[in-house]
XYZ file of C-alpha atoms in Angstrom:
510
model
C 177.653 138.361 58.025
C 175.324 135.881 55.954
C 172.471 136.035 58.887
C 172.701 140.197 58.405
C 172.503 139.716 54.494
C 169.568 137.402 55.083
C 167.049 139.585 57.658
C 168.246 142.098 54.631
C 166.615 140.307 51.624
C 163.557 139.176 53.802
C 162.480 142.719 54.106
C 162.847 143.730 50.873
C 160.237 140.935 49.897
C 158.053 142.097 51.651
C 158.761 145.209 51.151
C 157.576 144.410 47.406
C 154.956 142.754 48.346
C 152.535 145.479 50.361
C 153.062 147.628 47.750
C 151.707 144.705 45.292
C 149.093 144.545 47.539
C 148.512 147.579 47.751
C 148.738 148.008 44.531
C 146.038 145.305 43.578
C 143.545 147.268 46.174
C 144.181 150.556 44.665
C 143.174 149.096 41.004
C 140.370 146.806 42.682
C 138.953 147.686 46.101
C 136.585 150.358 47.333
C 136.105 154.350 46.794
C 134.136 156.124 50.320
C 131.906 154.643 52.385
C 128.674 154.207 53.080
C 128.081 156.584 56.613
C 130.451 159.178 53.771
C 127.738 158.276 50.771
C 124.313 158.690 53.646
C 125.651 162.064 55.305
C 126.067 163.173 51.268
C 122.680 161.892 49.974
C 120.673 163.003 53.194
C 122.425 166.851 52.644
C 122.093 167.161 49.118
C 117.897 166.356 50.201
C 118.071 168.550 52.806
C 118.940 171.458 50.566
C 116.740 170.038 47.286
C 119.714 169.556 45.200
C 118.519 166.520 43.261
C 121.007 166.746 40.734
C 123.407 164.903 43.571
C 121.438 162.993 44.823
C 120.597 161.713 41.396
C 124.830 160.994 40.242
C 124.740 159.504 44.639
C 121.484 157.100 43.648
C 122.870 153.308 41.531
C 120.917 153.480 38.501
C 119.067 155.865 38.936
C 114.767 155.502 37.773
C 114.666 158.474 34.486
C 111.558 159.557 36.435
C 114.471 160.597 39.216
C 114.369 164.201 39.736
C 110.561 164.793 38.367
C 109.542 162.332 41.665
C 111.252 164.629 44.239
C 110.048 168.124 42.898
C 106.856 166.169 41.577
C 106.288 164.961 45.555
C 106.847 168.694 46.783
C 104.737 170.796 44.412
C 101.294 168.630 44.241
C 101.364 168.457 48.561
C 103.004 171.977 48.538
C 106.408 171.058 50.455
C 107.734 174.628 52.571
C 109.798 172.618 54.348
C 111.463 169.684 55.508
C 114.046 167.569 58.370
C 116.195 164.594 58.009
C 116.863 163.344 60.928
C 120.369 160.391 59.647
C 120.663 157.373 63.051
C 124.655 155.945 62.239
C 124.580 153.805 59.648
C 124.556 150.671 60.213
C 126.331 147.422 58.538
C 124.673 144.652 56.923
C 126.728 142.456 55.102
C 130.623 142.773 52.924
C 129.154 145.214 51.417
C 126.392 145.895 52.238
C 124.553 148.940 55.027
C 121.699 150.524 55.692
C 121.028 154.612 57.435
C 117.631 154.682 59.217
C 115.917 158.133 59.691
C 113.061 160.263 60.444
C 111.278 162.748 58.809
C 108.973 165.203 59.247
C 107.645 167.926 55.138
C 106.269 171.107 56.522
C 102.467 170.923 53.863
C 101.632 174.220 53.106
C 98.469 174.144 54.330
C 98.027 170.748 56.429
C 100.975 171.291 58.891
C 103.610 168.528 59.571
C 103.965 165.086 58.477
C 106.350 163.260 59.822
C 107.595 160.086 58.940
C 110.469 157.419 59.107
C 112.391 155.531 56.243
C 115.559 153.758 56.004
C 118.295 153.986 53.571
C 119.884 151.157 51.920
C 123.525 151.912 50.709
C 125.756 148.742 48.380
C 129.051 148.804 47.124
C 128.059 149.110 43.106
C 131.031 148.331 40.467
C 133.665 149.802 44.035
C 132.001 152.483 45.172
C 128.913 153.048 47.787
C 125.745 154.261 46.235
C 121.933 154.964 47.506
C 119.633 151.690 46.906
C 116.957 154.486 45.988
C 113.458 152.561 46.113
C 109.966 154.914 45.944
C 109.665 154.556 48.980
C 113.400 156.450 50.077
C 111.450 159.168 49.178
C 108.065 158.758 51.922
C 107.605 155.103 53.487
C 103.472 155.397 52.117
C 105.109 154.674 48.044
C 106.307 151.158 48.619
C 104.097 148.869 46.333
C 102.569 150.849 43.765
C 100.308 153.994 46.108
C 100.864 157.178 45.235
C 99.457 160.350 47.223
C 97.744 164.041 46.449
C 95.977 166.132 48.587
C 91.444 166.105 47.647
C 89.183 168.392 48.552
C 85.347 166.757 51.131
C 82.663 168.027 51.605
C 81.795 169.554 55.261
C 78.574 168.632 57.753
C 75.894 170.774 56.351
C 75.279 173.661 57.629
C 73.858 173.659 62.031
C 71.475 176.004 62.328
C 70.869 177.123 65.775
C 68.602 179.286 68.425
C 70.257 182.480 69.560
C 72.254 180.892 72.553
C 74.272 178.816 70.149
C 72.552 175.613 71.111
C 70.882 173.961 68.809
C 67.560 173.277 68.327
C 65.384 171.503 70.290
C 63.917 168.535 69.082
C 59.949 168.051 68.504
C 59.742 171.047 68.853
C 57.377 171.636 65.667
C 59.855 174.087 64.082
C 60.963 172.094 60.979
C 59.751 172.999 58.132
C 60.541 176.414 58.995
C 64.630 174.961 59.000
C 64.005 173.179 56.150
C 63.071 176.816 54.721
C 65.917 178.339 55.498
C 68.506 176.065 54.778
C 68.621 176.106 51.275
C 69.598 179.044 51.601
C 74.223 178.412 52.774
C 73.496 175.796 50.630
C 77.209 176.491 50.258
C 79.051 173.634 52.257
C 82.808 174.277 53.321
C 85.529 172.521 52.265
C 88.680 169.890 54.423
C 90.971 168.738 53.256
C 92.762 165.868 52.495
C 96.366 164.511 51.980
C 95.108 160.745 50.718
C 97.289 158.079 50.273
C 95.820 155.281 46.779
C 96.818 151.933 46.780
C 97.633 150.500 43.474
C 93.932 148.791 44.027
C 91.669 151.438 44.510
C 91.171 151.115 48.538
C 92.267 154.801 50.064
C 93.668 156.666 53.831
C 93.604 159.591 55.259
C 97.637 160.201 56.118
C 96.384 164.614 57.521
C 93.401 166.160 57.344
C 92.941 169.256 57.250
C 88.755 170.169 58.988
C 86.120 172.691 57.123
C 84.746 175.173 58.880
C 81.636 174.189 60.665
C 79.046 176.191 59.114
C 76.964 177.381 61.555
C 74.220 179.801 61.328
C 72.411 181.331 64.795
C 68.898 181.832 64.872
C 67.268 184.657 66.389
C 65.291 181.694 67.764
C 65.324 181.262 71.189
C 66.271 177.717 73.308
C 64.345 177.735 76.199
C 60.813 180.517 74.330
C 61.242 178.058 71.794
C 60.629 174.559 73.759
C 58.360 176.144 75.910
C 56.411 176.998 72.428
C 56.526 173.499 71.575
C 55.169 171.987 74.730
C 52.538 174.134 75.360
C 50.938 172.317 71.704
C 52.148 169.061 72.784
C 48.251 167.471 72.532
C 47.007 170.240 70.010
C 47.164 169.284 66.535
C 46.286 171.268 64.174
C 47.776 173.990 66.398
C 50.727 176.742 65.435
C 52.048 180.112 67.907
C 54.854 182.926 66.871
C 56.147 184.522 69.494
C 57.988 187.794 69.189
C 60.628 189.851 70.239
C 58.413 193.426 70.865
C 61.425 196.106 69.986
C 63.764 194.758 67.435
C 60.924 192.191 65.371
C 63.147 188.536 65.756
C 61.091 185.609 66.233
C 62.085 183.805 69.056
C 59.695 181.093 69.023
C 58.004 179.294 66.273
C 56.206 175.782 66.562
C 53.517 175.185 64.153
C 51.417 171.957 64.125
C 48.664 172.887 61.223
C 47.677 169.787 59.003
C 47.910 169.508 54.939
C 51.001 172.073 54.647
C 49.752 175.071 56.188
C 52.104 177.176 57.387
C 51.388 179.997 60.589
C 53.717 183.015 57.725
C 52.832 182.532 54.474
C 48.632 180.329 54.813
C 45.906 183.517 56.292
C 43.249 182.878 57.967
C 40.207 184.288 58.276
C 41.264 186.323 62.050
C 37.540 187.111 63.661
C 37.356 189.168 65.961
C 41.790 189.017 66.584
C 40.687 191.887 64.020
C 38.808 194.203 66.740
C 42.109 195.531 67.632
C 42.915 197.615 63.765
C 38.733 198.864 64.019
C 39.897 200.182 67.862
C 42.692 201.317 65.687
C 40.696 203.090 63.300
C 37.704 204.568 65.773
C 40.454 205.559 68.917
C 41.884 207.879 65.740
C 38.435 208.785 65.045
C 37.601 210.480 68.829
C 36.918 207.405 71.105
C 37.721 206.906 73.299
C 38.204 203.829 75.482
C 36.957 205.223 78.457
C 34.048 206.594 75.297
C 30.690 204.740 77.004
C 29.318 202.312 73.937
C 25.858 200.924 73.276
C 26.125 196.688 73.211
C 23.291 195.016 72.782
C 22.456 191.596 72.202
C 21.693 192.576 68.884
C 22.712 195.473 66.319
C 20.974 195.219 62.512
C 22.490 197.991 59.759
C 20.052 200.039 59.161
C 18.084 198.447 56.282
C 20.706 194.996 56.032
C 21.329 191.535 58.298
C 21.997 192.269 62.717
C 24.976 191.223 63.290
C 24.682 189.325 67.199
C 27.478 188.765 70.448
C 28.144 185.388 70.925
C 25.461 184.159 73.282
C 22.875 186.297 72.412
C 24.714 188.751 75.422
C 23.599 192.106 76.153
C 25.241 194.675 78.198
C 23.773 197.756 77.836
C 26.144 200.662 77.315
C 29.794 200.105 78.634
C 32.744 201.697 78.169
C 34.736 200.971 74.904
C 37.964 198.845 76.439
C 34.700 196.818 77.715
C 33.434 196.558 74.302
C 36.596 195.047 73.388
C 37.253 193.198 76.688
C 33.780 191.608 76.333
C 34.647 191.796 71.473
C 30.714 192.610 72.021
C 30.818 192.242 67.650
C 27.308 195.001 68.042
C 29.240 197.296 69.307
C 31.846 197.776 67.286
C 29.656 196.587 63.978
C 27.567 200.013 65.690
C 30.500 202.371 65.691
C 32.686 200.707 63.304
C 29.924 201.520 60.366
C 29.004 204.564 61.042
C 31.820 207.024 62.272
C 34.295 204.942 59.351
C 34.224 204.694 56.062
C 35.691 201.491 54.197
C 38.539 203.334 52.805
C 39.647 204.531 56.799
C 39.350 200.572 57.353
C 41.991 199.394 55.190
C 44.503 202.841 55.846
C 43.886 201.993 59.301
C 45.240 198.105 58.323
C 47.594 198.452 55.714
C 49.162 200.998 58.672
C 49.166 198.662 61.004
C 50.593 195.902 58.171
C 47.997 193.980 56.200
C 48.868 193.892 52.211
C 52.877 193.971 52.541
C 55.064 190.957 52.963
C 56.593 190.106 56.132
C 60.426 188.615 55.456
C 61.651 186.690 57.405
C 63.857 184.761 55.607
C 61.466 181.853 55.740
C 59.956 184.580 54.359
C 56.135 185.673 55.152
C 52.679 187.648 55.369
C 50.958 189.610 56.975
C 46.640 189.822 56.004
C 45.049 190.664 53.402
C 41.923 193.376 53.279
C 39.554 193.604 50.391
C 36.565 197.046 50.532
C 33.153 195.436 50.949
C 30.953 195.828 48.673
C 27.657 195.662 50.464
C 26.810 197.601 53.925
C 27.021 193.793 55.184
C 30.594 193.368 54.114
C 31.588 195.603 55.930
C 30.565 195.060 59.230
C 31.516 191.078 58.396
C 34.851 192.620 57.119
C 35.029 194.785 61.752
C 34.493 191.476 63.733
C 37.190 189.253 61.347
C 34.811 187.888 58.467
C 33.890 188.486 55.143
C 36.910 189.866 53.452
C 39.336 189.186 55.640
C 42.450 187.113 56.197
C 45.692 187.249 58.585
C 48.400 185.216 58.945
C 49.488 183.933 62.374
C 52.754 185.961 62.287
C 51.141 189.184 60.829
C 48.971 189.721 64.291
C 52.112 188.704 66.578
C 53.669 191.093 64.716
C 50.609 193.546 65.529
C 50.409 192.515 68.754
C 54.115 193.232 68.797
C 53.315 197.170 67.467
C 50.740 197.718 70.290
C 53.630 196.341 72.707
C 56.038 198.917 71.177
C 54.879 201.813 69.884
C 56.479 200.728 66.342
C 55.692 197.880 64.186
C 58.493 195.877 63.084
C 59.537 193.871 60.170
C 59.570 189.866 61.682
C 62.393 187.999 61.227
C 64.144 184.843 61.208
C 67.797 185.742 60.821
C 70.486 188.415 61.147
C 68.778 191.459 59.154
C 71.560 191.092 56.595
C 70.864 187.653 55.273
C 67.270 188.534 54.921
C 68.110 190.792 53.098
C 69.701 188.649 51.211
C 67.075 186.184 51.368
C 64.109 188.303 51.318
C 65.053 191.435 50.652
C 64.596 194.114 52.422
C 62.604 194.074 54.693
C 60.221 197.035 55.252
C 61.157 200.223 57.794
C 61.055 200.103 61.861
C 56.714 202.022 61.192
C 56.330 204.353 64.407
C 52.607 204.012 65.998
C 50.016 206.445 67.059
C 51.690 207.561 70.228
C 47.824 207.457 71.546
C 46.201 205.119 69.634
C 49.600 202.567 70.673
C 48.789 203.441 74.797
C 44.503 202.926 74.194
C 44.865 199.954 73.134
C 47.084 199.118 75.739
C 44.904 199.905 77.782
C 41.572 198.210 76.078
C 44.406 194.334 75.515
C 44.567 194.917 79.207
C 40.434 194.560 80.020
C 40.650 191.843 77.806
C 42.632 188.964 80.553
C 40.862 191.616 84.162
C 37.757 191.060 83.012
C 37.235 190.282 79.071
C 37.129 187.024 77.075
C 40.607 185.563 78.158
C 39.958 186.627 81.541
C 39.948 183.656 84.404
C 42.132 181.705 82.516
C 45.594 181.529 84.979
C 46.950 184.011 82.475
C 50.343 185.636 84.364
C 49.694 188.795 85.431
C 51.177 191.189 83.038
C 49.436 190.211 80.302
C 47.176 191.708 77.532
C 45.377 190.425 74.363
C 42.399 189.798 72.428
C 40.470 186.662 71.703
C 39.221 185.911 68.037
C 36.528 183.342 66.867
C 36.525 183.325 63.317
C 33.507 180.912 61.891
C 33.746 178.418 58.522
C 31.675 177.555 57.304
C 30.072 173.938 57.220
C 32.897 173.742 60.245
C 34.329 174.452 63.287
C 35.642 178.008 64.286
C 39.706 179.285 64.405
C 41.016 179.835 67.050
C 42.224 182.985 67.695
C 44.165 184.933 71.059
C 47.363 186.978 70.434
C 49.255 189.631 73.416
C 51.874 190.218 75.147
C 53.653 190.669 77.581
C 56.820 193.592 78.913
C 59.429 191.069 76.288
C 57.861 189.584 73.968
C 54.879 189.131 72.067
C 52.804 186.421 70.911
C 50.369 184.860 68.514
C 47.853 180.995 69.381
C 46.468 179.513 66.195
C 44.333 176.472 66.882
C 42.518 175.874 62.956
C 39.128 174.719 63.539
C 39.680 174.770 67.158
C 36.531 176.547 69.120
C 36.611 178.990 70.097
C 38.942 181.842 71.240
C 38.433 181.938 74.664
C 38.348 177.640 75.197
C 41.088 176.586 72.602
C 43.997 179.446 71.869
C 43.969 181.237 75.470
C 45.028 177.682 76.954
C 48.053 177.468 75.397
C 48.874 180.623 75.439
C 49.257 180.272 79.890
C 51.201 177.055 78.832
C 53.718 178.561 76.988
C 53.850 182.085 79.223
C 53.952 179.544 82.226
C 56.390 176.999 81.116
C 58.945 180.113 80.623
């Protein structure tokens, strides 16, 4: 009996001790668990419940809520994904929960990150030990993140095929005129981390769309034009597509800031194509017989000579152009035409107008003569007649195509925006066009451009424009089936010896 009482008494004592221990634990123990607190925090973070997050943090900063909301708003956060790993104990009253996450930004896409949620017992319960790097690791040490714009590369001008403009192709001055017209730079967007010391690093980048502008230039045609000018200073070549007016190439090595698009020079005998057009309208035909004496004097006025004072007797009108008979053209031009008729024909073929290429441009000018001597000089492209190489290329294109078109370096809508509306296509007199085509073929077949190595099917007109006290300007304008061109060599000598060989190299180099 005594033993049973002792056992019962011992059990009662143990029960009392257990009750006391439970009471102590209940009064001074730890509520909850690190895992439960971490889960609650991550759930609230996913839901955007910043208030609940704040209550789970030990002594949260006063701007806790603002920091979270400002980051989402300023960066354009549209989604948040969190993937916590199991909580790990780091001490009797500390733990941590590694996690990975992905923020989706409205303009930059996904922004992945890794972090650690640190926890500890504070005042008898598990709390989150929050720091800025809890929001994102990059914020550690006082760094900030923000969205910034940055400028993309300058406009890239490319050929019609989308290729880079060939190097050393003597077109740079025209590209320099065009680039400012496309000066609006596309902006890129970057997410940037800024360190307290001022250093920056990009975390995410949305590159700007490249600002690429296609010109009408053709890469192979431009390359051939440029190579044709190798070794020939103070020269230029302009190449057009007759059916559209597109500039397929412009290679310009003119010195002293002269330009094949903008500066006018006496065109010499290339202007005889305009005079021939007027004479064809007056009734002459390519086969009409005309005299080509060595010298012709306007009655009571000055005389005009053929090159080398060559007397060719009576020739066809086509051959008069082929041999570039000054005497024929002065005689026929002063007896069959008046100054107004010649001026009107020149205007019909583009003289007196601007040429809105996108890089601007001009054609030519002609002043009414004051004397018969002036009239004779105008007829052979001297006197008061001036033209740009661009203009003469456009005239050659009009002879080939039968329609005078405004040359352009850009799409028509861009030309309209930059230079204003281009001139509408102007159909030319079909009989005149047919006559000029026949006469210009004769120039290459047996005239001043014959025997130079020009490919079959080329037609053209040479020109040698005298310049007082200096060497003449050399010209050659022409066309083939699908392109028209004008070669100009300032103070280069005669058209046949200086300009035609450049055209040969160009056409054979295509």
